[in-house]
mmCIF file with all atom_site columns, C-alpha atoms in Angstrom:
data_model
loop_
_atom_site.group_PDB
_atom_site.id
_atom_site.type_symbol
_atom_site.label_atom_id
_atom_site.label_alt_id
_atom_site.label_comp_id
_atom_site.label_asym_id
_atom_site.label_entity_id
_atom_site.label_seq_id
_atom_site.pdbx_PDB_ins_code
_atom_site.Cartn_x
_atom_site.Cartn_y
_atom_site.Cartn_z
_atom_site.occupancy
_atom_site.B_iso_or_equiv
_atom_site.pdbx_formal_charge
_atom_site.auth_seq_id
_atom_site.auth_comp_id
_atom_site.auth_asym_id
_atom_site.auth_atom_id
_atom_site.pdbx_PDB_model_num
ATOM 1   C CA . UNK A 1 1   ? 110.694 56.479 104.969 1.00 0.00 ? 30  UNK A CA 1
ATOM 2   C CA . UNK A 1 2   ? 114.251 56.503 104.076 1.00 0.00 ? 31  UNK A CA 1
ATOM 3   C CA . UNK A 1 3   ? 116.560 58.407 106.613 1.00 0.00 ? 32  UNK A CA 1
ATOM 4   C CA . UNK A 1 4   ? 119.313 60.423 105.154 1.00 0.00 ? 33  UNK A CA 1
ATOM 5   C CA . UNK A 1 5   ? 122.488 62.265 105.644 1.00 0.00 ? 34  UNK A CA 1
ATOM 6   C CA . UNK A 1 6   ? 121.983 65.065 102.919 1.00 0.00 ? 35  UNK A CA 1
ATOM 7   C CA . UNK A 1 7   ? 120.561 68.211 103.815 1.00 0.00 ? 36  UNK A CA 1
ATOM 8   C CA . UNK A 1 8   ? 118.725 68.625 100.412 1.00 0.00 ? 37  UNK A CA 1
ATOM 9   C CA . UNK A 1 9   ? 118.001 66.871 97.493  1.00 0.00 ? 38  UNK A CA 1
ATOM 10  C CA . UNK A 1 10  ? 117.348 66.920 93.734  1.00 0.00 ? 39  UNK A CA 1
ATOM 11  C CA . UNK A 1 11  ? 113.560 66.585 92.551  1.00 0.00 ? 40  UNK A CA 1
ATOM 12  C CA . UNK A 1 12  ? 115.230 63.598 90.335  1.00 0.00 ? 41  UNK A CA 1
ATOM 13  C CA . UNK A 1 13  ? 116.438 62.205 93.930  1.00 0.00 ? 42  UNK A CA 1
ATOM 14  C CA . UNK A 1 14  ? 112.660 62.842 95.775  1.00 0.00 ? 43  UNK A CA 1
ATOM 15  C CA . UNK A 1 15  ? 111.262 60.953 92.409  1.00 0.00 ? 44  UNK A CA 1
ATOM 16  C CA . UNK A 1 16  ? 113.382 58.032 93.108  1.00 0.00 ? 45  UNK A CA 1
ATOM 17  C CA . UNK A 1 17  ? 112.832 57.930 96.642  1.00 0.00 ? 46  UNK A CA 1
ATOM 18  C CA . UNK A 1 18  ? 109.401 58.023 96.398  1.00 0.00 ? 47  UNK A CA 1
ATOM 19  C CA . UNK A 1 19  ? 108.424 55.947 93.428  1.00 0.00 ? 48  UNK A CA 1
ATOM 20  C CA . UNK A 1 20  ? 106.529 58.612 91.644  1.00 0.00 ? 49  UNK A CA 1
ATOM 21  C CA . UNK A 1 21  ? 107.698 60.645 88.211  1.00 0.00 ? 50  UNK A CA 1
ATOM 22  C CA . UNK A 1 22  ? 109.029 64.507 88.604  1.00 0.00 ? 51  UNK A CA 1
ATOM 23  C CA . UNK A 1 23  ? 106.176 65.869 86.856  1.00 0.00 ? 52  UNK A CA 1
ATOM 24  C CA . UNK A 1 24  ? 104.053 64.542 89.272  1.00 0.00 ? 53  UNK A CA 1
ATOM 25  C CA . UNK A 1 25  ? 105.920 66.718 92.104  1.00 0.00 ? 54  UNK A CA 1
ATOM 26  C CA . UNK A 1 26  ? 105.896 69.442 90.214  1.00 0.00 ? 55  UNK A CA 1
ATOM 27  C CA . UNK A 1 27  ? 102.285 69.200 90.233  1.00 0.00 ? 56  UNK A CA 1
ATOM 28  C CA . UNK A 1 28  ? 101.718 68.462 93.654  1.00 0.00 ? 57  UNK A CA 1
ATOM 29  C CA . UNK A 1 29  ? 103.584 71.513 94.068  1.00 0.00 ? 58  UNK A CA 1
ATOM 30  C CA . UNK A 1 30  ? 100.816 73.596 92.266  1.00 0.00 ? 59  UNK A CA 1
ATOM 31  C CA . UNK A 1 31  ? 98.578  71.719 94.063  1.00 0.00 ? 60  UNK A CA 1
ATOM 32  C CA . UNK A 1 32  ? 99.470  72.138 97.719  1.00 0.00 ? 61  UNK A CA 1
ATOM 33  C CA . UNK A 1 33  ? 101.070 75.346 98.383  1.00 0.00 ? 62  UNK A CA 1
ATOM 34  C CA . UNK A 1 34  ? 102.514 73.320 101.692 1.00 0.00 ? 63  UNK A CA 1
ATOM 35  C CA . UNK A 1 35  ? 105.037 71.854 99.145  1.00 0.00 ? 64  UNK A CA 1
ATOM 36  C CA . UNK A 1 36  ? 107.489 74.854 98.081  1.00 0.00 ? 65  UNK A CA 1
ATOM 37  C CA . UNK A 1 37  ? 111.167 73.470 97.684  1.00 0.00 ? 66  UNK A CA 1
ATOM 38  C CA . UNK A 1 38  ? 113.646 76.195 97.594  1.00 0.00 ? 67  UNK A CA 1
ATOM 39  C CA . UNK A 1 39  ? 115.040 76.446 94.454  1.00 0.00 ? 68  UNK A CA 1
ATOM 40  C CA . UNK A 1 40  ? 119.023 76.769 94.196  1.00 0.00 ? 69  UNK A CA 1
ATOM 41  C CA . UNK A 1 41  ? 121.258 79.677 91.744  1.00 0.00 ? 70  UNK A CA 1
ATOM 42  C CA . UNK A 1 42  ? 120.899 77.355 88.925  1.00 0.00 ? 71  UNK A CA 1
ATOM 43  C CA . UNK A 1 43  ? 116.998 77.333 89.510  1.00 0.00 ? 72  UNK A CA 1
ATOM 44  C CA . UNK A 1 44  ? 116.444 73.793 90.110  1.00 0.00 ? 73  UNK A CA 1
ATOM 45  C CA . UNK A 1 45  ? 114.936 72.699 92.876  1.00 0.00 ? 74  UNK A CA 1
ATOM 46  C CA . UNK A 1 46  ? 116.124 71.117 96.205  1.00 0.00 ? 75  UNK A CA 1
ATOM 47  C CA . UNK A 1 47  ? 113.380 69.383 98.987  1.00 0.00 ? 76  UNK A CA 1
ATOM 48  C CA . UNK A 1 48  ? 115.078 69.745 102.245 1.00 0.00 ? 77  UNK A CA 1
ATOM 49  C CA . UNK A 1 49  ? 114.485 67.089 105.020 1.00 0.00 ? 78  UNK A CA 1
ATOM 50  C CA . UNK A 1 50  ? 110.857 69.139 105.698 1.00 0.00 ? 79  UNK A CA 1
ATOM 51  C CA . UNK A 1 51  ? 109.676 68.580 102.455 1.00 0.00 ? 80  UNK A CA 1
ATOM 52  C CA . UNK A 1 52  ? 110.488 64.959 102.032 1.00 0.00 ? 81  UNK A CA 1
ATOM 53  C CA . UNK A 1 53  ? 108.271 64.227 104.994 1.00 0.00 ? 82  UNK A CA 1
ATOM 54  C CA . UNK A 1 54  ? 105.624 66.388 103.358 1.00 0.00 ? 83  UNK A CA 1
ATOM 55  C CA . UNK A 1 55  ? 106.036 64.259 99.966  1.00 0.00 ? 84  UNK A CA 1
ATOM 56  C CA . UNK A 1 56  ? 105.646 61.126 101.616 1.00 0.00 ? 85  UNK A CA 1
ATOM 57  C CA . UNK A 1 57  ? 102.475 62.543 103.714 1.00 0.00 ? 86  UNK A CA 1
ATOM 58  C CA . UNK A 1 58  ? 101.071 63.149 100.425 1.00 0.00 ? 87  UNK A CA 1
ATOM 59  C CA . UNK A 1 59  ? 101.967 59.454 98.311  1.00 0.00 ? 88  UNK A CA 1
ATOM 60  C CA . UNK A 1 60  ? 99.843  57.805 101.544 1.00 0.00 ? 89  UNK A CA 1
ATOM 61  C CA . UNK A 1 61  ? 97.118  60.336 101.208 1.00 0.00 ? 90  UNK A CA 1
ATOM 62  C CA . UNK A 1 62  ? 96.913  60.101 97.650  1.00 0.00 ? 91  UNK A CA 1
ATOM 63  C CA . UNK A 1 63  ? 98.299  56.604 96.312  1.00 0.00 ? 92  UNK A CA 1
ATOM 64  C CA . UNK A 1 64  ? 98.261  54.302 99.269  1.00 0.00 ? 93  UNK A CA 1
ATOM 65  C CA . UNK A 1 65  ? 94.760  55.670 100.789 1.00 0.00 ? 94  UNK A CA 1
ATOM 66  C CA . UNK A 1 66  ? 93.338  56.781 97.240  1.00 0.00 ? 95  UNK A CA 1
ATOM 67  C CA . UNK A 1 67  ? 92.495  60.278 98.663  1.00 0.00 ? 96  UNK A CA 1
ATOM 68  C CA . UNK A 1 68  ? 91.094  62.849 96.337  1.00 0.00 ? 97  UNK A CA 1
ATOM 69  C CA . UNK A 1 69  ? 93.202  66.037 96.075  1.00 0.00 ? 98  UNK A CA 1
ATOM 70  C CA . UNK A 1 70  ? 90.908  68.455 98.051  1.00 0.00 ? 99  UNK A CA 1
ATOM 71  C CA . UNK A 1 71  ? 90.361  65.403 100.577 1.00 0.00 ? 100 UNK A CA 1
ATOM 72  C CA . UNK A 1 72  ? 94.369  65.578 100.861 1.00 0.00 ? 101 UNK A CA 1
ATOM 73  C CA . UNK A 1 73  ? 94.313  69.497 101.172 1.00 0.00 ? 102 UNK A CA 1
ATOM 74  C CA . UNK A 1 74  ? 91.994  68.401 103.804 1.00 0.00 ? 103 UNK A CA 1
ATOM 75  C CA . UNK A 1 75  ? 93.697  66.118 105.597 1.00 0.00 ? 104 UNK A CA 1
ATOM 76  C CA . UNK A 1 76  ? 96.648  68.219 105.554 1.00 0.00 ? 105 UNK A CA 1
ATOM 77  C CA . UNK A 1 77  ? 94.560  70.792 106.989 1.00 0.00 ? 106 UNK A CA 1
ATOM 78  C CA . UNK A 1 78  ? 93.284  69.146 109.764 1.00 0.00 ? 107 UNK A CA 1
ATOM 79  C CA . UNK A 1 79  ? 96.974  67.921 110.848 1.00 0.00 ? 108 UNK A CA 1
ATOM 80  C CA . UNK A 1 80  ? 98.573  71.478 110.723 1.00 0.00 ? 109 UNK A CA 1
ATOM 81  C CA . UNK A 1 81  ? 95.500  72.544 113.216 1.00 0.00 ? 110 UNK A CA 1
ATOM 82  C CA . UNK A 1 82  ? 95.999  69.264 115.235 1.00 0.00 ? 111 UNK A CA 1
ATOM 83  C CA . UNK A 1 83  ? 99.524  70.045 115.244 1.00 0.00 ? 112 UNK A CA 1
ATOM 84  C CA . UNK A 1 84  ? 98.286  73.915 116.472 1.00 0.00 ? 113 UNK A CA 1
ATOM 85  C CA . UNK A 1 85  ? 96.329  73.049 119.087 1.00 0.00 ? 114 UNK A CA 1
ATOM 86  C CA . UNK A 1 86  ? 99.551  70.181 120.658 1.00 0.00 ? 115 UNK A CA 1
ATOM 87  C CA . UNK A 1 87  ? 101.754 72.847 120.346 1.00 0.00 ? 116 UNK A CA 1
ATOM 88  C CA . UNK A 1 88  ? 99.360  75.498 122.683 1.00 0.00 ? 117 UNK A CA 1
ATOM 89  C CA . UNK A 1 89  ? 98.744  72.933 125.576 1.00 0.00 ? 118 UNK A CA 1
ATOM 90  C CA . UNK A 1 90  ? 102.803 72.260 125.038 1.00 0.00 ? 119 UNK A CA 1
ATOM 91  C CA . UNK A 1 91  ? 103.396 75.813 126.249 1.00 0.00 ? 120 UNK A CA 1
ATOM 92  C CA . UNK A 1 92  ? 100.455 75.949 128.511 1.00 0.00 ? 121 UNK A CA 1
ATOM 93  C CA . UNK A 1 93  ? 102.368 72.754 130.470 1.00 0.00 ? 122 UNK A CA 1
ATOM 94  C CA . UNK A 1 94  ? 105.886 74.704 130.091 1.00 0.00 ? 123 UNK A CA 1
ATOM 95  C CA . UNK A 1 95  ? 104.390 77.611 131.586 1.00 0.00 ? 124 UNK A CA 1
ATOM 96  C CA . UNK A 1 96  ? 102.823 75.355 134.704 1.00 0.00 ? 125 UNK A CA 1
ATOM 97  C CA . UNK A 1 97  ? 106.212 73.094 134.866 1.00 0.00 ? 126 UNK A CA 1
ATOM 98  C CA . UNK A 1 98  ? 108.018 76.515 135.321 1.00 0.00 ? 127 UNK A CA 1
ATOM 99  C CA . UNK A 1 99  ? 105.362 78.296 137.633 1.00 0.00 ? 128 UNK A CA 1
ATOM 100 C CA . UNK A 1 100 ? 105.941 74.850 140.190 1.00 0.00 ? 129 UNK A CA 1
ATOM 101 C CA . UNK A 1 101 ? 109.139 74.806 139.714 1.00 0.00 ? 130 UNK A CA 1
ATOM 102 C CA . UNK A 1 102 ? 109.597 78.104 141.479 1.00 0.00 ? 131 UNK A CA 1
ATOM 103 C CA . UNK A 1 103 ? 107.158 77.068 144.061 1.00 0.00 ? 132 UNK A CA 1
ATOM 104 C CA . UNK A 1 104 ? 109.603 74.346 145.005 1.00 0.00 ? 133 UNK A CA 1
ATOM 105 C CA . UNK A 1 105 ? 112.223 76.728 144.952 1.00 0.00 ? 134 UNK A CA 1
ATOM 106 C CA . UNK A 1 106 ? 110.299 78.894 147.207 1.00 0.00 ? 135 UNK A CA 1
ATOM 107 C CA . UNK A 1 107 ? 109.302 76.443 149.712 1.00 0.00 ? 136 UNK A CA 1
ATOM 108 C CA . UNK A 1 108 ? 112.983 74.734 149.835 1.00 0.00 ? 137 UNK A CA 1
#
């Protein structure tokens, strides 16, 4: 994946960078309501930094691994829950670090 500077880019830029043709983003974009670039006050659109690592995510599901497109919706599915559930025991361990933490503090 190809690191940046920009904050957003065209869908002319995202085609390049990814190897694929703009209409196929566009569709992708009907086809995965994860993928909505903003759009800027001329109406084109612009994929921020998010949405490049989305497109990507979805060239290895569907090009390199040959997914189908509701085994992608799938797969995408599965991560966001994955991602869910990491982000829960994340705060769970915040909450302990904090509650031993002043423990410490009291015993000190």
């Amino acid at each position: 994946m190809e690191k940046t500077t920009k904050l957003y880019h065209s869908i002319g830029e995202v085609s390049e960078m990814i190897g694929v043709e703009t209409y196929v983003l566009r569709y992708w974009e009907s086809e995965f309501p994860q993928l909505k670039p903003r759009k800027n006050s001329a109406g084109r659109r612009i994929y921020s930094s998010e949405d490049l690592t989305l497109v990507h995510r979805l060239y290895d599901l569907l090009r390199v691994r040959k997914y189908t497109l509701e085994g992608a919706r799938q797969a995408l599915s599965e991560n966001n829950e994955k991602g869910s559930q990491q982000e829960a025991s994340r705060q769970e361990l915040l909450k302990l670090r904090s509650f031993l933490e002043n423990i410490v503090r009291q015993l000190a």
